[in-house]
Amino acid sequence: MAFEPGRRLAFKTIGGLVRPTGEYRFEQVEDGTRLTFALTAELGFFQRLLLGGFVQRTMDAEDDSLERPRQLLEA
């Protein structure tokens, strides 16, 4: 995990079958703050074969979950 106040928060999941790493980056821009979110997971061959679709859907849902906070902040 890494934390740089006002700039970056990085994490690594330590439980479950797949242990993704992620990062939030905050960047000052002319009209406010830009938030960038990244989430990655390393899957072995059998994990990709058995869990690939499930993992992708879960990661997509995490990405989509940022939409509501963005709407609230922009309102």
Coordinates of N, CA and C in Angstrom, one line a residue:
M1 N 0.8 -1.2 0.0 CA 0.0 0.0 0.0 C 0.9 1.2 0.0
A2 N 0.4 2.3 -0.7 CA 1.1 3.5 -0.7 C 0.2 4.7 -0.6
F3 N 0.6 5.7 0.1 CA -0.3 6.9 0.3 C 0.6 8.1 0.2
E4 N 0.2 9.0 -0.7 CA 0.8 10.3 -0.9 C -0.4 11.3 -0.7
P5 N -0.5 12.0 0.4 CA -1.7 12.8 0.6 C -1.9 13.8 -0.5
G6 N -3.2 13.8 -1.0 CA -3.6 14.7 -2.0 C -3.2 14.3 -3.4
R7 N -2.4 13.1 -3.5 CA -1.9 12.7 -4.8 C -2.3 11.3 -5.2
R8 N -2.1 10.3 -4.3 CA -2.2 8.9 -4.6 C -2.5 8.0 -3.4
L9 N -3.3 7.0 -3.7 CA -3.6 6.0 -2.8 C -3.6 4.7 -3.5
A10 N -2.7 3.8 -3.1 CA -2.5 2.5 -3.8 C -2.8 1.4 -2.8
F11 N -3.3 0.3 -3.3 CA -3.7 -0.8 -2.4 C -3.5 -2.2 -3.1
K12 N -3.4 -3.2 -2.3 CA -3.3 -4.6 -2.8 C -4.3 -5.4 -1.9
T13 N -5.2 -6.2 -2.6 CA -6.1 -7.0 -1.9 C -5.4 -8.2 -1.4
I14 N -5.6 -8.6 -0.1 CA -4.9 -9.7 0.5 C -5.8 -11.0 0.7
G15 N -7.0 -10.9 0.4 CA -7.9 -12.1 0.6 C -8.6 -12.4 -0.7
G16 N -9.1 -13.6 -0.8 CA -9.9 -14.1 -1.9 C -9.0 -14.9 -2.9
L17 N -9.7 -15.4 -4.0 CA -9.0 -16.2 -5.0 C -8.1 -15.3 -5.9
V18 N -8.6 -14.1 -6.2 CA -7.8 -13.2 -7.0 C -7.5 -12.0 -6.2
R19 N -6.3 -11.6 -6.2 CA -5.8 -10.5 -5.4 C -5.4 -9.3 -6.2
P20 N -6.3 -8.5 -6.6 CA -6.0 -7.3 -7.5 C -5.2 -6.2 -6.7
T21 N -4.5 -5.4 -7.5 CA -3.9 -4.2 -6.9 C -4.6 -3.1 -7.6
G22 N -4.7 -2.0 -6.9 CA -5.4 -0.8 -7.4 C -4.8 0.5 -7.0
E23 N -5.2 1.5 -7.6 CA -4.6 2.8 -7.3 C -5.6 3.9 -7.7
Y24 N -5.7 4.9 -6.8 CA -6.4 6.2 -7.1 C -5.4 7.2 -7.2
R25 N -5.5 8.0 -8.3 CA -4.6 9.2 -8.4 C -5.4 10.4 -8.5
F26 N -5.0 11.5 -7.9 CA -5.6 12.8 -7.9 C -4.7 13.8 -8.5
E27 N -5.2 14.5 -9.5 CA -4.4 15.5 -10.2 C -5.2 16.8 -10.3
Q28 N -4.5 17.9 -9.9 CA -5.2 19.2 -10.0 C -5.2 19.6 -11.4
V29 N -6.4 20.0 -11.9 CA -6.6 20.5 -13.3 C -7.2 21.9 -13.2
E30 N -7.3 22.5 -14.3 CA -7.8 23.9 -14.3 C -9.2 24.1 -13.6
D31 N -10.1 23.1 -13.9 CA -11.4 23.3 -13.3 C -11.7 22.4 -12.1
G32 N -10.7 21.9 -11.4 CA -11.0 21.0 -10.3 C -9.9 20.0 -10.1
T33 N -10.4 18.8 -9.8 CA -9.5 17.6 -9.6 C -9.8 16.5 -10.5
R34 N -8.9 15.9 -11.1 CA -9.1 14.7 -11.9 C -8.8 13.5 -11.1
L35 N -9.7 12.5 -11.1 CA -9.5 11.2 -10.4 C -9.3 10.2 -11.4
T36 N -8.2 9.4 -11.3 CA -7.9 8.3 -12.1 C -7.9 7.1 -11.3
F37 N -8.6 6.0 -11.7 CA -8.6 4.8 -11.0 C -8.1 3.6 -11.9
A38 N -7.2 2.8 -11.3 CA -6.7 1.7 -12.0 C -6.8 0.4 -11.2
L39 N -7.2 -0.7 -11.8 CA -7.3 -1.9 -11.1 C -6.8 -3.0 -12.0
T40 N -5.8 -3.8 -11.4 CA -5.2 -4.9 -12.2 C -5.2 -6.2 -11.4
A41 N -5.2 -7.3 -12.1 CA -5.1 -8.6 -11.4 C -4.3 -9.5 -12.3
E42 N -3.3 -10.2 -11.7 CA -2.5 -11.2 -12.4 C -3.2 -12.5 -12.2
L43 N -3.6 -13.2 -13.3 CA -4.2 -14.5 -13.3 C -3.3 -15.5 -13.9
G44 N -3.1 -16.7 -13.3 CA -2.4 -17.8 -13.9 C -3.3 -18.4 -14.9
F45 N -2.8 -19.4 -15.6 CA -3.6 -20.1 -16.7 C -4.9 -20.6 -16.2
F46 N -4.9 -21.4 -15.2 CA -6.1 -22.0 -14.7 C -7.1 -21.0 -14.1
Q47 N -6.6 -20.0 -13.5 CA -7.4 -18.9 -13.0 C -8.1 -18.2 -14.1
R48 N -7.4 -17.9 -15.2 CA -8.0 -17.3 -16.4 C -9.1 -18.2 -17.0
L49 N -8.8 -19.5 -17.1 CA -9.7 -20.5 -17.7 C -11.0 -20.6 -16.8
L50 N -10.8 -20.7 -15.5 CA -12.0 -20.9 -14.7 C -12.7 -19.7 -14.2
L51 N -11.9 -18.6 -14.0 CA -12.5 -17.4 -13.4 C -12.4 -16.1 -14.2
G52 N -11.9 -16.2 -15.4 CA -11.6 -15.0 -16.2 C -12.8 -14.1 -16.4
G53 N -14.0 -14.7 -16.8 CA -15.1 -13.9 -17.1 C -15.7 -13.3 -15.8
F54 N -15.7 -14.0 -14.7 CA -16.2 -13.5 -13.4 C -15.3 -12.4 -12.9
V55 N -14.0 -12.6 -13.0 CA -13.1 -11.5 -12.6 C -13.3 -10.2 -13.4
Q56 N -13.4 -10.4 -14.7 CA -13.6 -9.2 -15.5 C -14.9 -8.5 -15.2
R57 N -15.9 -9.2 -15.0 CA -17.2 -8.6 -14.6 C -17.1 -7.9 -13.2
T58 N -16.4 -8.5 -12.3 CA -16.2 -7.9 -11.0 C -15.4 -6.6 -11.1
M59 N -14.3 -6.6 -11.9 CA -13.5 -5.4 -12.0 C -14.3 -4.3 -12.8
D60 N -15.1 -4.7 -13.8 CA -15.9 -3.7 -14.5 C -16.9 -3.1 -13.5
A61 N -17.5 -3.8 -12.6 CA -18.4 -3.3 -11.6 C -17.7 -2.3 -10.7
E62 N -16.5 -2.6 -10.3 CA -15.7 -1.7 -9.4 C -15.5 -0.4 -10.2
D63 N -15.2 -0.5 -11.4 CA -15.0 0.7 -12.2 C -16.3 1.5 -12.3
D64 N -17.4 0.8 -12.6 CA -18.7 1.5 -12.7 C -19.1 2.1 -11.4
S65 N -18.7 1.6 -10.3 CA -19.1 2.1 -9.0 C -18.6 3.5 -8.7
L66 N -17.6 4.0 -9.5 CA -17.1 5.3 -9.4 C -18.0 6.4 -10.0
E67 N -18.9 5.9 -10.8 CA -19.8 6.9 -11.6 C -20.7 7.7 -10.6
R68 N -21.3 7.1 -9.7 CA -22.2 7.8 -8.7 C -21.4 8.9 -7.9
P69 N -20.3 8.5 -7.3 CA -19.6 9.6 -6.6 C -19.2 10.7 -7.5
R70 N -18.8 10.4 -8.8 CA -18.4 11.5 -9.7 C -19.6 12.4 -10.0
Q71 N -20.8 11.8 -10.2 CA -22.0 12.6 -10.4 C -22.3 13.5 -9.2
L72 N -22.1 13.0 -8.0 CA -22.4 13.8 -6.8 C -21.4 14.9 -6.6
L73 N -20.1 14.6 -6.9 CA -19.1 15.7 -6.8 C -19.3 16.8 -7.8
E74 N -19.8 16.4 -9.0 CA -20.0 17.4 -10.1 C -21.3 18.2 -9.9
A75 N -22.2 17.7 -9.1 CA -23.5 18.4 -8.9 C -23.3 19.7 -8.1

